[in-house]
Coordinates of C-alpha atoms in Angstrom, one line a residue:
X20 CA 175.1 -56.4 175.9
X21 CA 176.2 -53.8 178.0
X22 CA 176.5 -49.7 177.7
X23 CA 178.1 -47.9 180.3
X24 CA 180.0 -45.8 177.5
X25 CA 177.9 -42.4 178.4
X26 CA 174.8 -40.8 180.0
X27 CA 173.6 -40.2 176.9
X28 CA 172.6 -43.3 174.1
X29 CA 168.8 -43.2 175.4
X30 CA 167.0 -41.1 173.3
X31 CA 165.2 -39.1 176.4
X32 CA 162.9 -40.5 179.8
X33 CA 159.3 -41.4 178.6
X34 CA 158.0 -38.6 180.5
X35 CA 160.2 -35.5 178.2
X36 CA 159.1 -37.2 174.6
X37 CA 155.5 -37.5 176.8
X38 CA 156.2 -33.6 176.8
X39 CA 157.2 -33.2 173.5
X40 CA 153.8 -34.5 171.8
X41 CA 152.5 -32.0 173.1
X42 CA 153.8 -29.4 171.2
X43 CA 152.4 -30.7 168.2
X44 CA 150.6 -27.8 166.7
X45 CA 149.8 -25.8 169.9
X46 CA 151.7 -22.9 167.0
X47 CA 154.5 -22.0 169.4
X48 CA 156.5 -18.1 169.6
X49 CA 159.3 -18.5 169.1
X50 CA 163.3 -17.8 170.0
X51 CA 162.5 -19.2 173.6
X52 CA 159.5 -16.1 173.5
X53 CA 157.7 -19.1 174.4
X54 CA 155.2 -20.3 177.8
X55 CA 157.1 -23.4 177.8
X56 CA 160.4 -21.8 178.4
X57 CA 158.6 -19.4 181.3
X58 CA 157.0 -22.4 182.9
X59 CA 160.2 -23.9 182.6
X60 CA 162.6 -21.1 184.4
X61 CA 160.2 -20.8 186.6
X62 CA 160.1 -24.2 187.5
X63 CA 163.9 -23.9 187.7
X64 CA 163.5 -21.2 190.1
X65 CA 162.0 -22.2 192.3
X66 CA 163.9 -25.3 192.6
X67 CA 166.9 -22.9 193.7
X68 CA 165.0 -20.4 195.9
X69 CA 165.2 -17.3 193.7
X70 CA 164.3 -15.7 190.7
X71 CA 167.5 -15.7 187.9
X72 CA 167.4 -15.5 184.7
X73 CA 167.3 -18.3 183.1
X74 CA 168.3 -19.8 179.3
X75 CA 167.9 -22.9 177.1
X76 CA 171.2 -23.8 174.6
X77 CA 170.9 -27.0 172.5
X78 CA 174.1 -28.7 174.4
X79 CA 176.6 -28.9 176.4
X80 CA 179.9 -27.2 174.5
X81 CA 177.2 -24.3 173.7
X82 CA 176.4 -23.5 177.1
X83 CA 179.6 -24.0 178.4
X84 CA 181.9 -21.8 175.1
X85 CA 178.2 -19.4 175.4
X86 CA 178.8 -18.0 178.6
X87 CA 182.8 -18.3 179.1
X88 CA 182.8 -16.2 176.0
X89 CA 180.4 -14.1 176.6
X90 CA 181.7 -12.7 180.1
X91 CA 185.1 -12.8 178.6
X92 CA 187.4 -9.8 176.8
X93 CA 189.6 -10.2 174.3
X94 CA 193.1 -10.3 175.8
X95 CA 191.6 -12.8 179.0
X96 CA 191.6 -16.0 179.1
X97 CA 190.2 -18.4 180.9
X98 CA 191.2 -20.9 184.2
X99 CA 190.9 -24.8 184.4
X100 CA 192.1 -27.8 185.4
X101 CA 194.0 -29.9 183.8
X102 CA 191.0 -32.3 183.7
X103 CA 188.8 -29.5 182.6
X104 CA 186.4 -31.4 180.2
X105 CA 187.3 -27.8 177.5
X106 CA 190.9 -28.6 178.1
X107 CA 190.4 -31.6 176.1
X108 CA 186.6 -33.1 175.4
X109 CA 185.6 -29.7 173.0
X110 CA 187.7 -29.8 170.4
X111 CA 189.6 -26.2 170.9
X112 CA 185.9 -24.4 171.2
X113 CA 187.2 -21.9 174.0
X114 CA 189.9 -21.7 171.8
X115 CA 187.7 -20.7 168.5
X116 CA 185.7 -18.3 170.3
X117 CA 189.2 -16.3 170.4
X118 CA 190.1 -17.1 174.5
X119 CA 193.2 -19.2 175.4
X120 CA 193.0 -21.6 178.4
X121 CA 194.9 -21.1 180.6
X122 CA 195.1 -25.0 182.8
X123 CA 195.9 -25.6 186.4
X124 CA 197.4 -28.9 187.8
X125 CA 195.6 -30.7 189.6
X126 CA 195.4 -34.7 191.7
X127 CA 192.0 -35.8 191.0
X128 CA 190.0 -33.8 188.6
X129 CA 189.2 -31.4 192.0
X130 CA 191.3 -27.7 192.0
X131 CA 193.2 -27.5 195.3
X132 CA 192.7 -23.6 196.2
X133 CA 195.9 -22.9 197.8
X134 CA 197.6 -24.0 193.9
X135 CA 195.2 -22.0 192.5
X136 CA 195.8 -19.4 194.1
X137 CA 199.9 -19.7 193.3
X138 CA 198.2 -19.9 190.2
X139 CA 196.6 -16.7 190.2
X140 CA 199.4 -14.4 191.5
X141 CA 201.7 -14.9 188.7
X142 CA 200.0 -13.1 185.8
X143 CA 200.4 -9.7 185.4
X144 CA 202.6 -8.7 182.2
X145 CA 201.1 -7.4 178.9
X146 CA 203.6 -10.0 177.6
X147 CA 200.1 -12.7 178.5
X148 CA 197.3 -12.7 178.7
X149 CA 195.5 -12.5 182.0
X150 CA 192.7 -14.2 183.7
X151 CA 188.9 -13.6 183.6
X152 CA 186.2 -16.3 185.0
X153 CA 187.9 -20.0 186.0
X154 CA 186.4 -22.7 185.3
X155 CA 184.7 -25.6 187.4
X156 CA 182.3 -28.9 186.6
X157 CA 180.9 -31.2 188.6
X158 CA 180.8 -33.6 189.1
X159 CA 184.6 -33.7 187.2
X160 CA 186.0 -35.1 184.9
X161 CA 186.7 -38.0 187.3
X162 CA 183.7 -38.1 189.1
X163 CA 185.0 -36.0 192.0
X164 CA 182.4 -33.6 193.5
X165 CA 182.9 -31.1 195.4
X166 CA 181.4 -30.0 198.6
X167 CA 180.0 -26.4 199.7
X168 CA 182.9 -25.8 202.0
X169 CA 185.3 -26.3 198.4
X170 CA 183.8 -24.4 196.9
X171 CA 183.5 -21.2 198.9
X172 CA 186.8 -21.9 199.5
X173 CA 187.5 -21.5 194.9
X174 CA 185.1 -18.6 195.4
X175 CA 186.6 -16.8 198.2
X176 CA 190.2 -17.4 196.4
X177 CA 187.9 -16.0 192.7
X178 CA 186.7 -12.7 194.5
X179 CA 190.3 -11.2 195.8
X180 CA 191.0 -12.1 192.5
X181 CA 188.1 -10.1 191.3
X182 CA 186.9 -12.5 189.1
X183 CA 183.4 -14.3 188.5
X184 CA 182.9 -18.2 188.3
X185 CA 181.2 -20.4 186.3
X186 CA 180.3 -24.0 186.6
X187 CA 179.7 -27.1 184.0
X188 CA 176.9 -28.9 185.6
X189 CA 176.5 -31.0 182.7
X190 CA 176.1 -33.5 185.4
X191 CA 174.9 -31.4 188.1
X192 CA 172.2 -34.1 189.0
X193 CA 174.2 -37.2 189.1
X194 CA 176.5 -34.0 192.2
X195 CA 173.3 -32.6 193.8
X196 CA 172.3 -36.7 194.8
X197 CA 175.5 -37.8 195.2
X198 CA 176.0 -39.3 198.8
X199 CA 179.8 -37.5 198.2
X200 CA 177.8 -34.0 198.6
X201 CA 175.9 -31.7 201.1
X202 CA 174.9 -29.1 198.6
X203 CA 171.7 -28.3 196.6
X204 CA 170.0 -26.3 194.0
X205 CA 169.9 -23.5 195.7
X206 CA 173.9 -22.7 196.8
X207 CA 174.9 -21.9 193.6
X208 CA 174.3 -19.1 193.4
X209 CA 176.3 -18.3 196.0
X210 CA 179.6 -19.9 194.4
X211 CA 179.1 -19.4 190.7
X212 CA 178.1 -15.7 188.6
X213 CA 176.5 -18.5 186.0
X214 CA 176.0 -21.8 186.2
X215 CA 174.7 -24.8 183.5
X216 CA 172.1 -27.5 184.8
X217 CA 172.5 -30.4 182.0
X218 CA 169.4 -32.1 180.6
X219 CA 171.1 -34.1 178.1
X220 CA 173.3 -36.7 180.2
X221 CA 169.7 -36.7 182.9
X222 CA 167.5 -37.5 179.8
X223 CA 166.7 -35.4 178.5
X224 CA 167.1 -35.0 175.0
X225 CA 169.3 -32.0 173.4
X226 CA 169.6 -29.1 176.2
X227 CA 170.8 -27.5 179.0
X228 CA 170.3 -23.8 181.2
X229 CA 172.0 -21.4 182.2
X230 CA 172.0 -19.6 184.6
X231 CA 172.5 -15.6 186.2
X232 CA 173.5 -15.0 189.4
X233 CA 174.0 -11.6 186.3
X234 CA 170.4 -9.9 186.6
X235 CA 171.9 -7.3 184.1
X236 CA 174.3 -8.6 182.4
X237 CA 171.9 -11.6 181.6
X238 CA 169.7 -8.9 179.7
X239 CA 172.2 -8.6 176.3
X240 CA 172.5 -13.0 176.7
X241 CA 170.2 -13.6 173.5
X242 CA 172.1 -10.7 171.0
X243 CA 175.7 -13.1 172.0
X244 CA 173.5 -16.2 172.3
X245 CA 171.8 -15.2 168.3
X246 CA 175.7 -14.1 167.5
X247 CA 176.9 -17.3 168.3
X248 CA 174.4 -19.3 165.9
X249 CA 172.8 -21.5 169.5
X250 CA 169.5 -19.3 169.6
X251 CA 167.0 -21.9 168.7
X252 CA 164.1 -20.8 166.7
X253 CA 162.3 -23.4 168.1
X254 CA 163.2 -23.0 171.3
X255 CA 160.5 -24.5 172.9
X256 CA 161.4 -27.9 172.8
X257 CA 164.1 -27.0 175.8
X258 CA 161.5 -25.3 177.2
X259 CA 159.3 -28.5 177.6
X260 CA 161.8 -31.3 178.4
X261 CA 162.6 -28.5 181.1
X262 CA 159.2 -28.3 182.8
X263 CA 159.1 -32.3 182.2
X264 CA 162.7 -32.4 183.8
X265 CA 161.5 -30.0 186.8
X266 CA 157.8 -31.2 187.5
X267 CA 157.7 -32.4 190.4
X268 CA 161.4 -33.7 191.0
X269 CA 162.0 -35.6 187.9
X270 CA 165.2 -34.6 187.7
X271 CA 166.8 -35.2 190.9
X272 CA 165.1 -38.9 190.7
X273 CA 166.8 -39.8 187.1
X274 CA 170.0 -38.2 188.9
X275 CA 169.5 -40.3 192.4
X276 CA 168.8 -44.1 189.9
X277 CA 171.2 -43.4 188.0
X278 CA 173.9 -43.3 190.9
X279 CA 172.5 -46.0 192.5
X280 CA 173.3 -48.3 190.1
X281 CA 176.4 -46.6 189.7
X282 CA 177.3 -48.3 192.9
X283 CA 175.7 -51.2 193.1
X284 CA 178.8 -51.5 189.4
X285 CA 181.3 -50.3 192.1
X286 CA 180.7 -52.1 194.8
X287 CA 181.2 -55.1 192.2
X288 CA 183.9 -53.5 190.7
X289 CA 185.6 -54.4 194.3
X290 CA 184.8 -58.0 194.8
X291 CA 186.1 -58.9 191.4
X292 CA 189.6 -57.3 192.2
X293 CA 189.4 -54.1 190.3
X294 CA 189.1 -51.5 192.5
X295 CA 187.8 -48.3 191.6
X296 CA 190.6 -45.3 190.9
X297 CA 188.4 -42.6 192.6
X298 CA 186.0 -43.1 195.7
X299 CA 182.0 -43.3 194.2
X300 CA 181.0 -40.2 194.1
X301 CA 178.7 -39.9 191.1
X302 CA 177.7 -42.1 188.1
X303 CA 181.7 -42.2 186.9
X304 CA 184.2 -45.1 188.0
X305 CA 187.5 -44.9 186.9
X306 CA 189.2 -48.8 186.5
X307 CA 192.5 -50.6 185.1
X308 CA 191.5 -54.1 183.3
X309 CA 194.0 -55.8 181.5
X310 CA 194.7 -55.5 178.0
X311 CA 193.3 -59.3 177.6
X312 CA 190.5 -58.9 179.5
X313 CA 189.9 -54.8 177.8
X314 CA 188.8 -57.3 174.1
X315 CA 186.3 -59.4 176.0
X316 CA 184.8 -56.9 177.3
X317 CA 184.4 -54.3 173.3
X318 CA 183.1 -58.2 172.3
X319 CA 180.3 -57.4 175.5
X320 CA 179.2 -53.9 175.4
X321 CA 180.6 -50.7 175.2
X322 CA 182.1 -48.3 177.9
X323 CA 185.5 -45.9 177.1
X324 CA 188.8 -46.2 177.2
X325 CA 190.5 -43.3 178.9
X326 CA 194.2 -44.1 178.2
X327 CA 195.7 -48.0 176.8
X328 CA 198.8 -49.5 178.1
X329 CA 199.1 -53.1 179.2
X330 CA 196.0 -51.7 181.5
X331 CA 194.5 -49.5 179.9
X332 CA 192.4 -46.9 182.1
X333 CA 188.6 -47.5 181.3
X334 CA 185.2 -45.6 182.4
X335 CA 181.9 -46.9 182.9
X336 CA 179.0 -44.2 183.5
X337 CA 175.8 -45.3 184.7
X338 CA 172.8 -44.1 183.8
X339 CA 168.5 -43.9 185.1
X340 CA 168.4 -46.4 182.1
X341 CA 171.2 -48.8 183.4
X342 CA 169.9 -52.2 184.4
X343 CA 171.3 -54.6 187.3
X344 CA 171.9 -57.6 184.1
X345 CA 173.7 -55.4 182.5
X346 CA 176.1 -55.0 186.0
X347 CA 176.2 -58.8 185.6
X348 CA 177.2 -58.9 182.2
X349 CA 180.3 -56.5 182.6
X350 CA 181.1 -58.3 186.4
X351 CA 181.3 -62.1 184.7
X352 CA 184.0 -61.2 181.4
X353 CA 185.8 -59.1 184.4
X354 CA 185.5 -63.1 186.6
X355 CA 186.3 -65.4 184.1

């Protein structure tokens, strides 16, 4: 059986599990004021290259809802690409917090800065919301990865409209270790006022880190996090996981392995006549599969069906646990 449904179907990386075991009987302080959270934040800041506020949250939806809601006034909306994760994969979590999402049309999940500028210029009537923050994910929901210049152009548009930028880094590891990426973690504070570093999809049991470029703003974030019921009493369990991930570069090693297996799968899919819909830039691959093959694939393992039709669009996601025999099993079915 193969499993390409997602990159969080395992419990966690063995090194993360070993770190969690050390917490037993330590008697840690709660709510993130413990040595593990402090050290994890220091390790993340070492990787960034500057001291910035870091807060740990339970998961990706929590990270997005907290970061975006915290920065918005009641009459302000979130600007997102039409394929953004917050648009169709979070059950209206942002709207439930009282803020509208307004979307910009994209061809491949990435913003076109000119279209973004044109879209922002359409606002101004008091009958409508005002854009309050620009949301983007890297890697995107289509598996694409932003370059340094692309983020710089979005930042310039945001600055002209005096808007902050939030980058959803649920799959930041895959993005940063992509061959298509010319960014490093140290570049992110230049382009984002807040960004998340995803642990859930990169070897953690659960959890994301939120990094704030605005230090003054971050001082009050914990109040908002507590009010939204998303501040864990056992915060040390989050800190310990990010300690493990950022010790000796494990966070990046995990992502490199996932990307390497995606490259193997991408090439074999292409050889089998199933050309992926987008260039290979991360650990997500989208292909069109005939109905009869779809049934056979479902018997052989797990994957995500994005859109059903005569030819269905399916998504295959690799992880650090993906084995070559899983790739071969999938390809054998397609070749049968």
